Amino acid sequence: MNLRLVIENSMKYGVLICIRCHDYRRQDIFLSTLLYLLVPCHLFVAYIIELGAAQHAKGALGRIKRSDATPTEDPLPGSRSFQATWYTIAWAHGINATFCLLVTTYTVYYHIHHPLIGTICQVHAIIVWLKNCSYAFTNRDLRHAYLLPQTPSTLPEIYSRCPYPRNVTISNLAYFWWAPTLVYQPVYPRSPSIRWLFVAKRVAETLGLSMFIWLASAQYAAPVLRNSLDKLQTMDIASILERVMKLSTISLIIWLAGFFAIFQSALNALAELMRFGDREFYTDWWNSPSVGNYWRTWNKPVYHFMRRHIYSPLVGRGFSSGFASTMVFVFSGFLHELLVGVPTHNILGVAFLGMMVQLPMIAITAPLEKVKGVNGRVLGNCIFWISFCLVGQPLAALLYFFAWQGKYGSVSRAKI
């Protein structure tokens, strides 16, 4: 960070770090702890549902073999009870997964005041919700392959180590619960042993960066946000733009520290503890020649989920790749609004709109990837960084902070 800005901040504001100056309530701690303990129970419910589905699939396959039938399509297609059971399984999974997210969202929005505690609760609930969905979708595909053994299999070879329904066990689900991935597989590549020194280093990095983010937010980001409130009230556009540019520096530093803490340190520590073999949680997104390349590379766990369970199924059903991509960003925008709007108790739609704006940005920068030479890629990378640093995060942070203050802080008490 620029030393001059550090000195200027210290001379102007003094030391703003205060360990005991956090506006959280006992109710926030109690409810967040309760949610942390209860939300994973929905994974156990998904296991119970899938256990019943596996028993039903075993019975169906046994009846097919006894009747000497050759299953070429759905087994027992004329059996209404069979079809009704499959629909019941799908609805049970859907209700269970949705209930998991709805309860947390309602509790955070109406009963948890502190936005950071609420954000942690929302992140946890969304992760478990996505894992629930992946567990249900993947086991549905595995059941289909199990009931149609004569159909050419498209399943990865590694799945043969734990074929359906042998994968429907508590231990298998528990591993998926803690594994640093959102896409369920019966088997994952595993490392031979745990390197405890590696784990200790990654945990130290996570803790150190978390402390840095807290200090930077309190000492540098908070004053800029507070000093922007009067400009937003009077709609002083020139001053708002100046504040956004001033905020962009510290918001980028905080975001990069958070990215490293999560994707390089925390996820690698968790992967090492779980002996999880796939450690590609991101690639070189900072060199992205287009906005689309950034979204494909910066968050690999989410990208794999979107591709596996939204994009590929839609394309496989005959929809265009453009429509499938749009649905991915609509879904992602919905999740972003839940992550930002619910904990701040302000559903503004800014996070959702921000994801929708990515679609034209992708269309504009996509041709630059194909330009011969480096000029096109450099131009695309410049467009990405300008939109990323100036338009995206600082503006969104400013608007949600203003809305929060309008509801609970100084703006709500000001006379306009």
Short mmCIF file of C-alpha atoms in Angstrom, two decimals:
data_model
loop_
_atom_site.label_atom_id
_atom_site.label_comp_id
_atom_site.label_asym_id
_atom_site.label_seq_id
_atom_site.Cartn_x
_atom_site.Cartn_y
_atom_site.Cartn_z
CA MET A 1 0.00 0.00 0.00
CA ASN A 2 1.22 3.53 -0.74
CA LEU A 3 3.11 4.75 2.36
CA ARG A 4 1.94 8.33 1.84
CA LEU A 5 -1.71 7.21 2.04
CA VAL A 6 -0.97 5.27 5.21
CA ILE A 7 0.59 8.33 6.87
CA GLU A 8 -2.19 10.60 5.61
CA ASN A 9 -4.85 8.26 6.97
CA SER A 10 -3.10 8.06 10.35
CA MET A 11 -2.77 11.85 10.63
CA LYS A 12 -6.39 12.46 9.60
CA TYR A 13 -8.24 9.75 11.52
CA GLY A 14 -5.81 8.41 14.10
CA VAL A 15 -6.15 4.75 15.07
CA LEU A 16 -9.67 3.51 14.30
CA ILE A 17 -9.07 -0.10 15.32
CA CYS A 18 -11.35 -1.05 18.20
CA ILE A 19 -11.72 -4.66 19.27
CA ARG A 20 -14.83 -4.09 21.39
CA CYS A 21 -16.61 -1.66 19.04
CA HIS A 22 -18.72 -4.19 17.17
CA ASP A 23 -22.48 -3.86 17.12
CA TYR A 24 -23.40 -7.50 17.46
CA ARG A 25 -26.00 -8.90 19.82
CA ARG A 26 -26.19 -12.06 21.88
CA GLN A 27 -29.09 -13.13 19.70
CA ASP A 28 -26.81 -12.93 16.65
CA ILE A 29 -24.29 -15.32 18.22
CA PHE A 30 -26.96 -17.73 19.45
CA LEU A 31 -28.88 -17.90 16.17
CA SER A 32 -25.76 -18.15 14.00
CA THR A 33 -24.46 -21.03 16.13
CA LEU A 34 -27.84 -22.75 15.93
CA LEU A 35 -27.92 -22.33 12.14
CA TYR A 36 -24.37 -23.68 11.82
CA LEU A 37 -25.41 -26.82 13.67
CA LEU A 38 -28.79 -27.33 12.01
CA VAL A 39 -28.11 -26.49 8.34
CA PRO A 40 -25.91 -29.59 7.70
CA CYS A 41 -28.80 -31.76 8.97
CA HIS A 42 -30.37 -31.21 5.55
CA LEU A 43 -27.53 -33.26 4.07
CA PHE A 44 -28.51 -36.10 6.39
CA VAL A 45 -32.12 -35.74 5.21
CA ALA A 46 -30.86 -35.96 1.61
CA TYR A 47 -29.06 -39.18 2.57
CA ILE A 48 -32.29 -40.65 3.99
CA ILE A 49 -34.15 -39.72 0.80
CA GLU A 50 -31.43 -41.20 -1.38
CA LEU A 51 -31.29 -44.35 0.75
CA GLY A 52 -34.98 -44.90 0.05
CA ALA A 53 -34.43 -44.19 -3.65
CA ALA A 54 -31.59 -46.73 -3.76
CA GLN A 55 -33.77 -49.42 -2.18
CA HIS A 56 -36.49 -48.65 -4.70
CA ALA A 57 -33.98 -48.86 -7.58
CA LYS A 58 -32.71 -52.23 -6.33
CA GLY A 59 -36.26 -53.58 -6.24
CA ALA A 60 -36.99 -52.26 -9.74
CA LEU A 61 -33.84 -53.83 -11.19
CA GLY A 62 -34.66 -57.13 -9.50
CA ARG A 63 -38.14 -57.15 -11.05
CA ILE A 64 -36.64 -56.43 -14.47
CA LYS A 65 -34.19 -59.32 -14.17
CA ARG A 66 -36.90 -61.72 -13.00
CA SER A 67 -39.08 -60.78 -15.96
CA ASP A 68 -36.14 -61.31 -18.39
CA ALA A 69 -36.84 -57.87 -19.83
CA THR A 70 -34.26 -55.86 -21.69
CA PRO A 71 -34.41 -52.29 -20.42
CA THR A 72 -33.86 -49.90 -23.27
CA GLU A 73 -35.70 -46.93 -21.85
CA ASP A 74 -37.07 -46.22 -18.39
CA PRO A 75 -37.66 -49.46 -16.47
CA LEU A 76 -41.29 -50.41 -15.98
CA PRO A 77 -42.53 -47.42 -17.97
CA GLY A 78 -46.14 -48.49 -17.63
CA SER A 79 -46.02 -48.64 -13.84
CA ARG A 80 -47.66 -45.55 -12.43
CA SER A 81 -46.42 -46.35 -8.95
CA PHE A 82 -42.84 -46.50 -10.21
CA GLN A 83 -43.08 -43.12 -11.92
CA ALA A 84 -44.85 -41.64 -8.90
CA THR A 85 -42.02 -42.81 -6.66
CA TRP A 86 -39.41 -41.14 -8.85
CA TYR A 87 -41.34 -37.86 -8.81
CA THR A 88 -41.74 -38.14 -5.05
CA ILE A 89 -37.97 -38.55 -4.65
CA ALA A 90 -37.33 -35.48 -6.81
CA TRP A 91 -39.85 -33.38 -4.87
CA ALA A 92 -38.46 -34.55 -1.53
CA HIS A 93 -34.94 -33.51 -2.53
CA GLY A 94 -36.21 -30.18 -3.83
CA ILE A 95 -38.21 -29.37 -0.70
CA ASN A 96 -35.34 -30.39 1.57
CA ALA A 97 -32.76 -28.28 -0.26
CA THR A 98 -35.05 -25.26 -0.57
CA PHE A 99 -36.11 -25.43 3.08
CA CYS A 100 -32.43 -25.40 4.04
CA LEU A 101 -31.90 -22.06 2.28
CA LEU A 102 -35.25 -20.47 3.14
CA VAL A 103 -34.91 -20.97 6.90
CA THR A 104 -31.43 -19.43 6.97
CA THR A 105 -32.41 -16.53 4.72
CA TYR A 106 -35.48 -15.71 6.85
CA THR A 107 -33.49 -15.93 10.10
CA VAL A 108 -30.64 -13.77 8.83
CA TYR A 109 -32.87 -11.13 7.29
CA TYR A 110 -35.24 -10.69 10.24
CA HIS A 111 -33.30 -11.80 13.33
CA ILE A 112 -29.51 -11.46 12.83
CA HIS A 113 -28.48 -7.81 12.95
CA HIS A 114 -24.71 -7.90 12.36
CA PRO A 115 -23.99 -8.07 8.60
CA LEU A 116 -20.73 -10.03 8.92
CA ILE A 117 -22.34 -12.73 11.08
CA GLY A 118 -25.28 -12.82 8.68
CA THR A 119 -22.95 -13.15 5.69
CA ILE A 120 -21.14 -16.10 7.27
CA CYS A 121 -24.50 -17.80 7.91
CA GLN A 122 -25.62 -17.17 4.32
CA VAL A 123 -22.37 -18.45 2.83
CA HIS A 124 -22.62 -21.63 4.90
CA ALA A 125 -26.27 -22.20 3.96
CA ILE A 126 -25.65 -21.62 0.24
CA ILE A 127 -22.68 -24.02 0.24
CA VAL A 128 -24.77 -26.74 1.91
CA TRP A 129 -27.67 -25.98 -0.46
CA LEU A 130 -25.46 -26.35 -3.53
CA LYS A 131 -24.00 -29.58 -2.13
CA ASN A 132 -27.53 -30.85 -1.49
CA CYS A 133 -28.50 -30.11 -5.09
CA SER A 134 -25.39 -31.76 -6.51
CA TYR A 135 -25.86 -34.85 -4.31
CA ALA A 136 -29.45 -35.23 -5.56
CA PHE A 137 -28.68 -34.56 -9.25
CA THR A 138 -25.65 -36.85 -9.42
CA ASN A 139 -27.37 -39.74 -7.66
CA ARG A 140 -30.32 -39.34 -10.01
CA ASP A 141 -27.95 -39.84 -12.96
CA LEU A 142 -26.27 -42.78 -11.22
CA ARG A 143 -29.68 -44.41 -10.60
CA HIS A 144 -30.53 -44.03 -14.25
CA ALA A 145 -27.26 -45.72 -15.28
CA TYR A 146 -27.83 -48.45 -12.66
CA LEU A 147 -31.30 -49.26 -14.01
CA LEU A 148 -30.09 -49.28 -17.62
CA PRO A 149 -26.96 -51.47 -17.45
CA GLN A 150 -27.02 -52.29 -21.15
CA THR A 151 -26.93 -48.65 -22.20
CA PRO A 152 -23.39 -47.47 -23.07
CA SER A 153 -22.06 -45.83 -19.90
CA THR A 154 -20.77 -42.26 -19.98
CA LEU A 155 -19.71 -42.34 -16.32
CA PRO A 156 -16.06 -41.63 -15.49
CA GLU A 157 -13.96 -44.73 -14.90
CA ILE A 158 -13.13 -43.66 -11.35
CA TYR A 159 -16.81 -44.13 -10.42
CA SER A 160 -16.37 -47.90 -10.82
CA ARG A 161 -14.46 -47.96 -7.53
CA CYS A 162 -17.69 -47.20 -5.69
CA PRO A 163 -20.63 -48.03 -7.98
CA TYR A 164 -24.20 -47.06 -7.24
CA PRO A 165 -25.83 -47.81 -4.78
CA ARG A 166 -22.75 -48.64 -2.70
CA ASN A 167 -21.95 -44.91 -2.57
CA VAL A 168 -25.11 -44.14 -0.58
CA THR A 169 -23.51 -44.26 2.86
CA ILE A 170 -23.06 -41.82 5.73
CA SER A 171 -19.26 -41.90 5.43
CA ASN A 172 -19.42 -41.14 1.70
CA LEU A 173 -21.74 -38.18 2.27
CA ALA A 174 -19.71 -36.92 5.25
CA TYR A 175 -16.59 -36.81 3.07
CA PHE A 176 -18.47 -34.79 0.43
CA TRP A 177 -19.77 -32.45 3.14
CA TRP A 178 -16.25 -31.44 4.15
CA ALA A 179 -14.49 -31.82 0.78
CA PRO A 180 -13.58 -28.48 -0.88
CA THR A 181 -15.89 -29.04 -3.84
CA LEU A 182 -19.52 -28.35 -4.72
CA VAL A 183 -19.91 -31.20 -7.24
CA TYR A 184 -20.67 -34.63 -5.80
CA GLN A 185 -18.81 -37.72 -6.98
CA PRO A 186 -18.91 -41.20 -5.43
CA VAL A 187 -15.10 -41.21 -5.51
CA TYR A 188 -12.49 -38.44 -5.65
CA PRO A 189 -8.76 -38.59 -6.39
CA ARG A 190 -6.94 -38.79 -3.04
CA SER A 191 -3.45 -37.86 -1.92
CA PRO A 192 -1.47 -40.57 -0.07
CA SER A 193 -0.99 -38.72 3.24
CA ILE A 194 -1.50 -35.47 5.16
CA ARG A 195 1.36 -32.97 5.27
CA TRP A 196 0.80 -31.35 8.67
CA LEU A 197 3.42 -28.64 8.17
CA PHE A 198 1.65 -27.63 4.94
CA VAL A 199 -1.66 -27.45 6.86
CA ALA A 200 -0.08 -25.30 9.59
CA LYS A 201 1.32 -22.83 7.05
CA ARG A 202 -2.01 -22.49 5.25
CA VAL A 203 -3.92 -22.01 8.51
CA ALA A 204 -1.42 -19.33 9.60
CA GLU A 205 -1.88 -17.57 6.27
CA THR A 206 -5.66 -17.67 6.66
CA LEU A 207 -5.56 -16.23 10.16
CA GLY A 208 -3.00 -13.58 9.24
CA LEU A 209 -4.89 -12.41 6.18
CA SER A 210 -8.19 -12.39 8.09
CA MET A 211 -6.60 -10.07 10.63
CA PHE A 212 -5.24 -7.86 7.83
CA ILE A 213 -8.68 -7.65 6.20
CA TRP A 214 -10.25 -6.60 9.49
CA LEU A 215 -7.61 -3.92 10.10
CA ALA A 216 -7.79 -2.59 6.53
CA SER A 217 -11.58 -2.48 6.59
CA ALA A 218 -11.75 -0.60 9.89
CA GLN A 219 -8.85 1.80 9.29
CA TYR A 220 -9.17 2.56 5.57
CA ALA A 221 -12.46 1.40 4.02
CA ALA A 222 -14.85 2.52 6.79
CA PRO A 223 -13.79 6.22 6.78
CA VAL A 224 -14.17 6.46 3.00
CA LEU A 225 -17.61 4.86 3.17
CA ARG A 226 -18.77 7.14 5.99
CA ASN A 227 -17.46 10.25 4.23
CA SER A 228 -19.45 9.28 1.13
CA LEU A 229 -22.86 9.30 2.80
CA ASP A 230 -23.53 13.04 2.47
CA LYS A 231 -22.47 12.95 -1.19
CA LEU A 232 -24.95 10.19 -1.90
CA GLN A 233 -27.71 12.04 -0.03
CA THR A 234 -27.23 15.15 -2.15
CA MET A 235 -26.49 13.12 -5.32
CA ASP A 236 -23.23 14.99 -5.91
CA ILE A 237 -22.16 12.91 -8.93
CA ALA A 238 -18.64 14.30 -9.21
CA SER A 239 -17.94 13.67 -5.52
CA ILE A 240 -19.50 10.19 -5.71
CA LEU A 241 -17.20 9.27 -8.60
CA GLU A 242 -14.21 10.59 -6.62
CA ARG A 243 -15.23 8.47 -3.62
CA VAL A 244 -15.70 5.38 -5.78
CA MET A 245 -12.20 5.79 -7.22
CA LYS A 246 -10.75 6.38 -3.76
CA LEU A 247 -12.55 3.32 -2.42
CA SER A 248 -11.42 1.18 -5.36
CA THR A 249 -7.84 0.95 -4.08
CA ILE A 250 -8.60 -0.36 -0.61
CA SER A 251 -11.50 -2.54 -1.82
CA LEU A 252 -9.19 -4.21 -4.35
CA ILE A 253 -6.54 -4.83 -1.68
CA ILE A 254 -9.13 -6.31 0.68
CA TRP A 255 -10.64 -8.44 -2.09
CA LEU A 256 -7.24 -9.80 -3.14
CA ALA A 257 -6.38 -10.60 0.48
CA GLY A 258 -9.72 -12.35 0.89
CA PHE A 259 -9.25 -14.26 -2.34
CA PHE A 260 -5.82 -15.50 -1.27
CA ALA A 261 -7.06 -16.37 2.22
CA ILE A 262 -9.93 -18.48 0.89
CA PHE A 263 -8.77 -20.02 -2.37
CA GLN A 264 -5.05 -20.39 -1.74
CA SER A 265 -4.85 -20.86 2.02
CA ALA A 266 -8.13 -22.11 3.55
CA LEU A 267 -9.21 -24.41 0.72
CA ASN A 268 -5.73 -25.90 0.37
CA ALA A 269 -5.59 -26.52 4.14
CA LEU A 270 -8.98 -28.23 4.01
CA ALA A 271 -8.00 -30.22 0.91
CA GLU A 272 -4.84 -31.43 2.65
CA LEU A 273 -6.79 -32.51 5.73
CA MET A 274 -9.29 -34.37 3.54
CA ARG A 275 -6.50 -35.72 1.28
CA PHE A 276 -8.48 -34.22 -1.60
CA GLY A 277 -6.52 -34.68 -4.82
CA ASP A 278 -7.88 -31.87 -7.03
CA ARG A 279 -6.26 -28.62 -5.83
CA GLU A 280 -7.13 -26.41 -8.82
CA PHE A 281 -9.38 -23.92 -7.06
CA TYR A 282 -8.47 -21.14 -9.51
CA THR A 283 -6.21 -20.41 -12.45
CA ASP A 284 -4.54 -17.18 -13.60
CA TRP A 285 -7.71 -15.06 -13.72
CA TRP A 286 -5.62 -11.86 -13.39
CA ASN A 287 -4.40 -12.43 -16.96
CA SER A 288 -7.95 -12.83 -18.30
CA PRO A 289 -8.19 -11.55 -21.89
CA SER A 290 -11.96 -11.21 -21.48
CA VAL A 291 -14.61 -10.92 -18.79
CA GLY A 292 -15.90 -14.39 -19.65
CA ASN A 293 -12.47 -15.91 -19.08
CA TYR A 294 -12.38 -14.33 -15.62
CA TRP A 295 -15.66 -15.96 -14.62
CA ARG A 296 -14.38 -19.33 -15.84
CA THR A 297 -11.12 -19.17 -13.91
CA TRP A 298 -11.36 -17.22 -10.65
CA ASN A 299 -13.66 -19.61 -8.71
CA LYS A 300 -13.32 -23.14 -10.01
CA PRO A 301 -15.59 -24.89 -7.45
CA VAL A 302 -18.56 -22.69 -8.38
CA TYR A 303 -17.67 -22.80 -12.09
CA HIS A 304 -17.67 -26.62 -12.04
CA PHE A 305 -21.07 -26.64 -10.30
CA MET A 306 -22.61 -24.23 -12.79
CA ARG A 307 -21.23 -26.13 -15.77
CA ARG A 308 -22.14 -29.57 -14.44
CA HIS A 309 -25.65 -28.89 -13.15
CA ILE A 310 -26.95 -25.89 -15.13
CA TYR A 311 -25.03 -25.18 -18.34
CA SER A 312 -24.43 -28.73 -19.61
CA PRO A 313 -27.96 -30.05 -18.86
CA LEU A 314 -29.53 -27.10 -20.69
CA VAL A 315 -27.27 -27.52 -23.72
CA GLY A 316 -27.92 -31.27 -23.64
CA ARG A 317 -31.66 -30.61 -23.81
CA GLY A 318 -31.28 -28.57 -26.97
CA PHE A 319 -30.98 -25.02 -25.64
CA SER A 320 -28.37 -22.72 -27.14
CA SER A 321 -25.12 -22.04 -25.32
CA GLY A 322 -26.09 -18.36 -25.08
CA PHE A 323 -29.34 -19.18 -23.31
CA ALA A 324 -27.56 -21.61 -20.99
CA SER A 325 -24.96 -18.97 -20.11
CA THR A 326 -27.72 -16.45 -19.41
CA MET A 327 -29.41 -18.90 -17.02
CA VAL A 328 -26.10 -19.45 -15.26
CA PHE A 329 -25.72 -15.71 -14.64
CA VAL A 330 -29.37 -15.33 -13.59
CA PHE A 331 -28.85 -18.08 -11.03
CA SER A 332 -25.53 -16.58 -9.95
CA GLY A 333 -27.12 -13.14 -9.63
CA PHE A 334 -29.79 -14.60 -7.38
CA LEU A 335 -27.10 -16.13 -5.13
CA HIS A 336 -25.10 -12.87 -5.07
CA GLU A 337 -28.17 -10.94 -3.95
CA LEU A 338 -28.78 -13.48 -1.19
CA LEU A 339 -25.15 -13.14 -0.09
CA VAL A 340 -25.15 -9.33 0.00
CA GLY A 341 -28.73 -8.10 0.28
CA VAL A 342 -29.98 -10.45 2.98
CA PRO A 343 -27.19 -9.88 5.57
CA THR A 344 -27.42 -6.09 5.07
CA HIS A 345 -31.25 -6.29 5.29
CA ASN A 346 -31.59 -4.43 2.00
CA ILE A 347 -32.66 -6.33 -1.11
CA LEU A 348 -31.64 -3.63 -3.58
CA GLY A 349 -31.06 -5.83 -6.62
CA VAL A 350 -27.65 -4.20 -7.16
CA ALA A 351 -25.76 -7.50 -6.82
CA PHE A 352 -28.21 -9.20 -9.17
CA LEU A 353 -27.99 -6.35 -11.69
CA GLY A 354 -24.21 -6.47 -11.44
CA MET A 355 -24.23 -10.10 -12.58
CA MET A 356 -26.61 -9.29 -15.43
CA VAL A 357 -24.28 -6.54 -16.62
CA GLN A 358 -21.60 -9.19 -17.03
CA LEU A 359 -23.44 -10.65 -20.04
CA PRO A 360 -22.93 -7.66 -22.38
CA MET A 361 -19.39 -7.26 -21.00
CA ILE A 362 -18.68 -10.87 -21.95
CA ALA A 363 -20.14 -10.31 -25.43
CA ILE A 364 -17.98 -7.20 -25.93
CA THR A 365 -14.70 -8.75 -24.77
CA ALA A 366 -15.14 -12.28 -26.17
CA PRO A 367 -13.99 -11.34 -29.73
CA LEU A 368 -10.80 -9.86 -28.28
CA GLU A 369 -9.64 -13.35 -27.26
CA LYS A 370 -9.56 -14.36 -30.93
CA VAL A 371 -7.58 -11.38 -32.19
CA LYS A 372 -4.18 -12.43 -33.48
CA GLY A 373 -1.24 -11.15 -31.50
CA VAL A 374 -1.25 -9.76 -28.02
CA ASN A 375 -3.08 -6.47 -28.63
CA GLY A 376 -6.56 -7.96 -28.41
CA ARG A 377 -5.79 -9.89 -25.23
CA VAL A 378 -4.16 -6.86 -23.62
CA LEU A 379 -7.17 -4.68 -24.46
CA GLY A 380 -9.55 -7.31 -23.07
CA ASN A 381 -7.49 -7.55 -19.89
CA CYS A 382 -7.56 -3.75 -19.49
CA ILE A 383 -11.35 -3.69 -19.89
CA PHE A 384 -11.65 -6.44 -17.29
CA TRP A 385 -9.49 -4.66 -14.72
CA ILE A 386 -11.19 -1.28 -15.20
CA SER A 387 -14.66 -2.77 -14.76
CA PHE A 388 -13.44 -4.95 -11.89
CA CYS A 389 -11.73 -2.20 -9.91
CA LEU A 390 -13.86 0.89 -10.56
CA VAL A 391 -17.38 -0.17 -11.50
CA GLY A 392 -18.00 -3.42 -9.65
CA GLN A 393 -16.98 -3.80 -6.03
CA PRO A 394 -16.54 -0.20 -4.79
CA LEU A 395 -19.83 1.03 -6.25
CA ALA A 396 -21.75 -1.97 -4.87
CA ALA A 397 -20.10 -1.54 -1.45
CA LEU A 398 -21.00 2.14 -1.44
CA LEU A 399 -24.66 1.53 -2.30
CA TYR A 400 -25.22 -1.27 0.20
CA PHE A 401 -23.41 0.70 2.93
CA PHE A 402 -25.62 3.71 2.21
CA ALA A 403 -28.72 1.52 2.38
CA TRP A 404 -27.52 0.01 5.68
CA GLN A 405 -26.90 3.45 7.15
CA GLY A 406 -30.26 4.59 5.86
CA LYS A 407 -31.92 1.82 7.86
CA TYR A 408 -29.81 1.67 11.02
CA GLY A 409 -27.23 4.46 11.00
CA SER A 410 -26.65 8.16 10.56
CA VAL A 411 -28.62 8.60 7.35
CA SER A 412 -31.82 7.34 8.95
CA ARG A 413 -31.46 9.98 11.67
CA ALA A 414 -30.53 12.81 9.32
CA LYS A 415 -33.06 15.39 8.24
CA ILE A 416 -33.35 15.39 4.49
#
